[in-house]
CSV table of C-alpha atoms in Angstrom, one decimal:
chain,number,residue,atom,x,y,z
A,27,UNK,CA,-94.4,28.8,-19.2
A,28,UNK,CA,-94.9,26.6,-16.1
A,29,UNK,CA,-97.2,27.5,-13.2
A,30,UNK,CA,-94.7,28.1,-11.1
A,31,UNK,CA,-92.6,30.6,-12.9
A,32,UNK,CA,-96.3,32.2,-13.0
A,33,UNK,CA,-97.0,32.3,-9.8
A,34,UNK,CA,-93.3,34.2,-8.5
A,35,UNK,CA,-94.2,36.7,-11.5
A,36,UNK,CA,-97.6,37.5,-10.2
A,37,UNK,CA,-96.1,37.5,-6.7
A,38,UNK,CA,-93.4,39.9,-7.7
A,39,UNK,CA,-96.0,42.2,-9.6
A,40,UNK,CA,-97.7,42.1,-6.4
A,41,UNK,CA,-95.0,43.0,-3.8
A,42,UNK,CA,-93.7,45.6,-6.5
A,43,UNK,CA,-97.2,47.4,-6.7
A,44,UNK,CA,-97.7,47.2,-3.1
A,45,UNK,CA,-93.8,48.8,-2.0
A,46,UNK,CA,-93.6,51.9,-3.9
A,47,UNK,CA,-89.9,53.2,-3.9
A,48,UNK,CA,-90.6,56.0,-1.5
A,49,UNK,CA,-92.3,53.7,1.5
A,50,UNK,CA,-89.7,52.6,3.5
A,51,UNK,CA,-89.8,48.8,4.2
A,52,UNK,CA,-87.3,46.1,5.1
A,53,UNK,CA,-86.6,43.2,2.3
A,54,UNK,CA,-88.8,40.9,4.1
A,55,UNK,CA,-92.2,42.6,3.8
A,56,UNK,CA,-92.9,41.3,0.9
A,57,UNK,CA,-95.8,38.8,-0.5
A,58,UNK,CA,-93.7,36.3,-0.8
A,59,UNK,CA,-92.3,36.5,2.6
A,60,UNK,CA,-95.3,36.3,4.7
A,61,UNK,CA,-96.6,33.1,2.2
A,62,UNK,CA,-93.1,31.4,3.2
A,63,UNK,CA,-93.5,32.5,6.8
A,64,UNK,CA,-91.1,34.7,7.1
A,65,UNK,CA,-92.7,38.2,7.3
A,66,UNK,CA,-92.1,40.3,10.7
A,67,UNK,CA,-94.9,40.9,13.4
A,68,UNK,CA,-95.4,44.7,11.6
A,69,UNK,CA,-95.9,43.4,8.3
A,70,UNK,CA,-97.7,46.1,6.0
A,71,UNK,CA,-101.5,46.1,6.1
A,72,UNK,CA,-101.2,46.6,2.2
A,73,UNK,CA,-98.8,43.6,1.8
A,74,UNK,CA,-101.1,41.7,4.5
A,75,UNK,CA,-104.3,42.6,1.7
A,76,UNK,CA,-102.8,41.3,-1.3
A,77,UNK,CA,-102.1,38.1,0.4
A,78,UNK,CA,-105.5,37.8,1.7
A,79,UNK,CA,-106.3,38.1,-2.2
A,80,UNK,CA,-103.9,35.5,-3.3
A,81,UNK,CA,-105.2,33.1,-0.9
A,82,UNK,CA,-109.1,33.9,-1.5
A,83,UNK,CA,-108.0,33.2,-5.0
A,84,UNK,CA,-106.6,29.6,-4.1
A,85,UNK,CA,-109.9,29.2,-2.7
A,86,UNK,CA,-111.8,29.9,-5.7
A,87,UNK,CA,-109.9,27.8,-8.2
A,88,UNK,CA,-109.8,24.8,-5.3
A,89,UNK,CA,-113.6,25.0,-5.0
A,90,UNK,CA,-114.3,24.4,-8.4
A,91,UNK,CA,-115.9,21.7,-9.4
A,92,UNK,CA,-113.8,19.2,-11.3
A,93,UNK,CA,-113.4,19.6,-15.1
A,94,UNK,CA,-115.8,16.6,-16.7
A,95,UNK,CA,-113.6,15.0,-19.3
A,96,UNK,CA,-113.2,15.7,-22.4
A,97,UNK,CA,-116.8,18.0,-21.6
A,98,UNK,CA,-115.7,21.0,-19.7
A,99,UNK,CA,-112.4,22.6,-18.4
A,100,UNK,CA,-111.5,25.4,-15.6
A,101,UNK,CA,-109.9,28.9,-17.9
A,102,UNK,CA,-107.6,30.6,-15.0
A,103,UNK,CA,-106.3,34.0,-15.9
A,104,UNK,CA,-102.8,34.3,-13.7
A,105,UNK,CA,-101.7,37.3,-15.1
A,106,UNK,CA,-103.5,39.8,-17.6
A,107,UNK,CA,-104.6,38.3,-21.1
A,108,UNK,CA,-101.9,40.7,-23.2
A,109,UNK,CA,-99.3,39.8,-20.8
A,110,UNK,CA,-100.3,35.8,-20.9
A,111,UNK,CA,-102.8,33.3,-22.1
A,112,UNK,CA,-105.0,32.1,-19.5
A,113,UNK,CA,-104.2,28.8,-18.3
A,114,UNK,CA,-106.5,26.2,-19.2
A,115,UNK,CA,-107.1,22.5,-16.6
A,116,UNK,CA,-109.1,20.3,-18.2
A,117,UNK,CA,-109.4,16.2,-18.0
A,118,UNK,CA,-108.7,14.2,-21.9
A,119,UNK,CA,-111.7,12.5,-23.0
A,120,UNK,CA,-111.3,8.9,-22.4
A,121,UNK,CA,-111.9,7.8,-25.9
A,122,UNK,CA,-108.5,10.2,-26.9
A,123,UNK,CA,-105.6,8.1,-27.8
A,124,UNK,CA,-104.0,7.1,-24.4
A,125,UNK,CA,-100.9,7.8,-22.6
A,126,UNK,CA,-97.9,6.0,-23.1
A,127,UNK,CA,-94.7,6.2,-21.2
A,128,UNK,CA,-92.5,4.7,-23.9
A,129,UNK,CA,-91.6,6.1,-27.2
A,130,UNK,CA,-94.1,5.1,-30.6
A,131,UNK,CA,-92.1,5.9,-32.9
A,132,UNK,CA,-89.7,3.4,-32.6
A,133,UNK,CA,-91.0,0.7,-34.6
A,134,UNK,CA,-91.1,3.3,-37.5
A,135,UNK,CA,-87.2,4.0,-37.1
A,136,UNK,CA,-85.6,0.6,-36.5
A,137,UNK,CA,-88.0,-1.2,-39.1
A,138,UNK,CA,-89.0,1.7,-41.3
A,139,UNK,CA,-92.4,2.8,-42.5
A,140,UNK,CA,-93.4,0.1,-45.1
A,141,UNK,CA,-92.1,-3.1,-42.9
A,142,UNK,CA,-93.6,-1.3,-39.5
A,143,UNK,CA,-97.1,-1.1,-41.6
A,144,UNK,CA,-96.7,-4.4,-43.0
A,145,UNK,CA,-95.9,-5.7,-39.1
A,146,UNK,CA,-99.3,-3.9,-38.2
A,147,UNK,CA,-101.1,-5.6,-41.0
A,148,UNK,CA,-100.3,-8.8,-39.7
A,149,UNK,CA,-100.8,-8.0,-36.4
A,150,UNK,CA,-104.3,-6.8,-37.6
A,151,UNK,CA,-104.7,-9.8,-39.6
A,152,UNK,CA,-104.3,-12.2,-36.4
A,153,UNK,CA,-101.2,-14.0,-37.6
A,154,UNK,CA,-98.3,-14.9,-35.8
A,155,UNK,CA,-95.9,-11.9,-35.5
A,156,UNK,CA,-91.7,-12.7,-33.9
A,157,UNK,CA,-90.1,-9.2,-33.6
A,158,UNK,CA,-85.9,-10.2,-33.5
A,159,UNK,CA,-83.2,-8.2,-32.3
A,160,UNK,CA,-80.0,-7.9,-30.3
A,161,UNK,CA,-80.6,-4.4,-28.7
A,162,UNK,CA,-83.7,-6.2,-25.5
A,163,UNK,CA,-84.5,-2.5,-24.5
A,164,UNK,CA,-85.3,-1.6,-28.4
A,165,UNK,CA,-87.3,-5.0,-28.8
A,166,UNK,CA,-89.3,-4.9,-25.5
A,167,UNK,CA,-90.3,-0.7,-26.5
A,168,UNK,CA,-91.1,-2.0,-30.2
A,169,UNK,CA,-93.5,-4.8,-29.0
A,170,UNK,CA,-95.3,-2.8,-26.7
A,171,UNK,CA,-94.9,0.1,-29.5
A,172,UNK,CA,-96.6,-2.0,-32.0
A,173,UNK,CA,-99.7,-3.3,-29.5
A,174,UNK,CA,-100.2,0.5,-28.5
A,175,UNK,CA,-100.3,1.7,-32.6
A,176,UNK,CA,-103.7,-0.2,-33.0
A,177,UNK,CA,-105.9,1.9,-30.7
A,178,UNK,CA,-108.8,2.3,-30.7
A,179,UNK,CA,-108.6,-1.0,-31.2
A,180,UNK,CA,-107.4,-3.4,-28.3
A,181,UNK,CA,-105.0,-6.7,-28.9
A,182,UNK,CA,-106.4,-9.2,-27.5
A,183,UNK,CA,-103.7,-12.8,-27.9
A,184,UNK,CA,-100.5,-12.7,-26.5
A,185,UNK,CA,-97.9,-9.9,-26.5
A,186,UNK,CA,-94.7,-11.2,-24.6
A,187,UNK,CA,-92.3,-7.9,-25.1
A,188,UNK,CA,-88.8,-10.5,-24.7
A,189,UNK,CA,-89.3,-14.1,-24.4
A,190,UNK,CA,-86.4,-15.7,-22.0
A,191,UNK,CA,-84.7,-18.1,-23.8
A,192,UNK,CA,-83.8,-19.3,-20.1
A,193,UNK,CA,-86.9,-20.4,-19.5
A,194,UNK,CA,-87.7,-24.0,-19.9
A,195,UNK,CA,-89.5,-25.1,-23.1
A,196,UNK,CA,-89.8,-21.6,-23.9
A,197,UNK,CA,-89.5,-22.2,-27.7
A,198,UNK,CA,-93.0,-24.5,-27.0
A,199,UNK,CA,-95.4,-21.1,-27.2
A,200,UNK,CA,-94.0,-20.5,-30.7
A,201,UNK,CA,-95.7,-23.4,-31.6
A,202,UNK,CA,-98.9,-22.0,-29.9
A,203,UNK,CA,-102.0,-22.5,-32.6
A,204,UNK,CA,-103.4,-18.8,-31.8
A,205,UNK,CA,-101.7,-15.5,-33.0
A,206,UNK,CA,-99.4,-13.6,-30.6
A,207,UNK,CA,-97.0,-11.1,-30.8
A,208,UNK,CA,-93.6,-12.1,-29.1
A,209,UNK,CA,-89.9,-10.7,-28.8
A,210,UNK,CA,-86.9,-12.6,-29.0
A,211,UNK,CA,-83.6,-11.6,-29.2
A,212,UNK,CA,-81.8,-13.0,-32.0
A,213,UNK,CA,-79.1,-15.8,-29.4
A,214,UNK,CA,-82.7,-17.3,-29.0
A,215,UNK,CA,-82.8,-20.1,-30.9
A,216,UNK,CA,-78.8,-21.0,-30.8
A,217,UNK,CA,-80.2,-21.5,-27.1
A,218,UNK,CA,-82.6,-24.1,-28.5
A,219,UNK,CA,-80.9,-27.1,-30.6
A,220,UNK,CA,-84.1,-29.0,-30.7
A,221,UNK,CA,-86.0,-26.1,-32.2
A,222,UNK,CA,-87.0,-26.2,-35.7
């Protein structure tokens, strides 16, 4: 559940325990309203209380001291522990596999498990690794795919996601004497006559 949906139920819980039925109060003295600004000038001292809570609270969990990563973490009970688990802020550790905004798996589906492993074996082996296709968006993801797969360990020779076969004596790093890791797509070398 996200924080947000949290925090209108806990507000809700709040303005509901605060109006019983038989008070009589106009729709906008509520919780809610005087957090968006729009309570009256006679807004409820009980409504004006649980407010005062909700932002003493804010306080707390802003003055805490920031989680140490992958050490310690801030526990923040929103709502009652049978009703919720307690939401938990903590940084990763920095030696946890990191983040990447494209998708891993898809060297696995275009080339399969035992060609994708056999790709990383080479890589891991420091030869020289072309990675041909039609599809550029597919190739560019898969390269970068394939250089992420070896955390923890780092790659350190060229990974060129798409090679432009535009570009001038392009076909010249192919002949390059250290390993690399480079995308093509497959016009590349109809580009390059003198290319063998």
């Amino acid at each position: 559940m996200r924080f947000s949906r949290i925090l209108a139920k806990t507000l809700a819980a709040a303005g509901s325990s605060v109006m019983p039925r038989q008070l009589s109060h106009r729709d906008g003295d509520t919780v809610w309203s005087v957090l968006t600004g729009q309570a009256y000038d006679n807004t409820p001292t009980i409504v004006l209380h649980d407010v005062k809570e909700i932002e003493t609270w804010i306080l707390r969990l802003l003055s805490a001291p920031v989680p140490v990563p992958g050490k310690t973490r801030v526990q923040l009970e929103v709502l009652s522990p049978t009703a919720h688990a307690p939401l938990v802020f903590a940084l990763p550790d920095h030696t946890r596999f990191t983040l990447v905004d494209f998708p891993l798996h898809l060297p696995l589906e275009l080339l399969g498990v035992d060609t994708c492993l056999k790709v990383l074996t080479l890589i891991l082996l420091e030869n020289k690794v072309v990675v041909q296709s039609r599809d550029y968006n597919a190739l560019s993801l898969s390269v970068l795919a394939l250089v992420a797969m070896l955390h923890p360990l780092q790659y350190m020779f060229p990974a060129i996601p798409l090679l432009p076969s535009c570009m001038a004596c392009a076909e010249q790093l192919l002949l390059a004497p250290t390993p690399f890791l480079i995308g093509i797509k497959n016009t590349f070398f109809t580009h390059k006559n003198n290319f063998r």
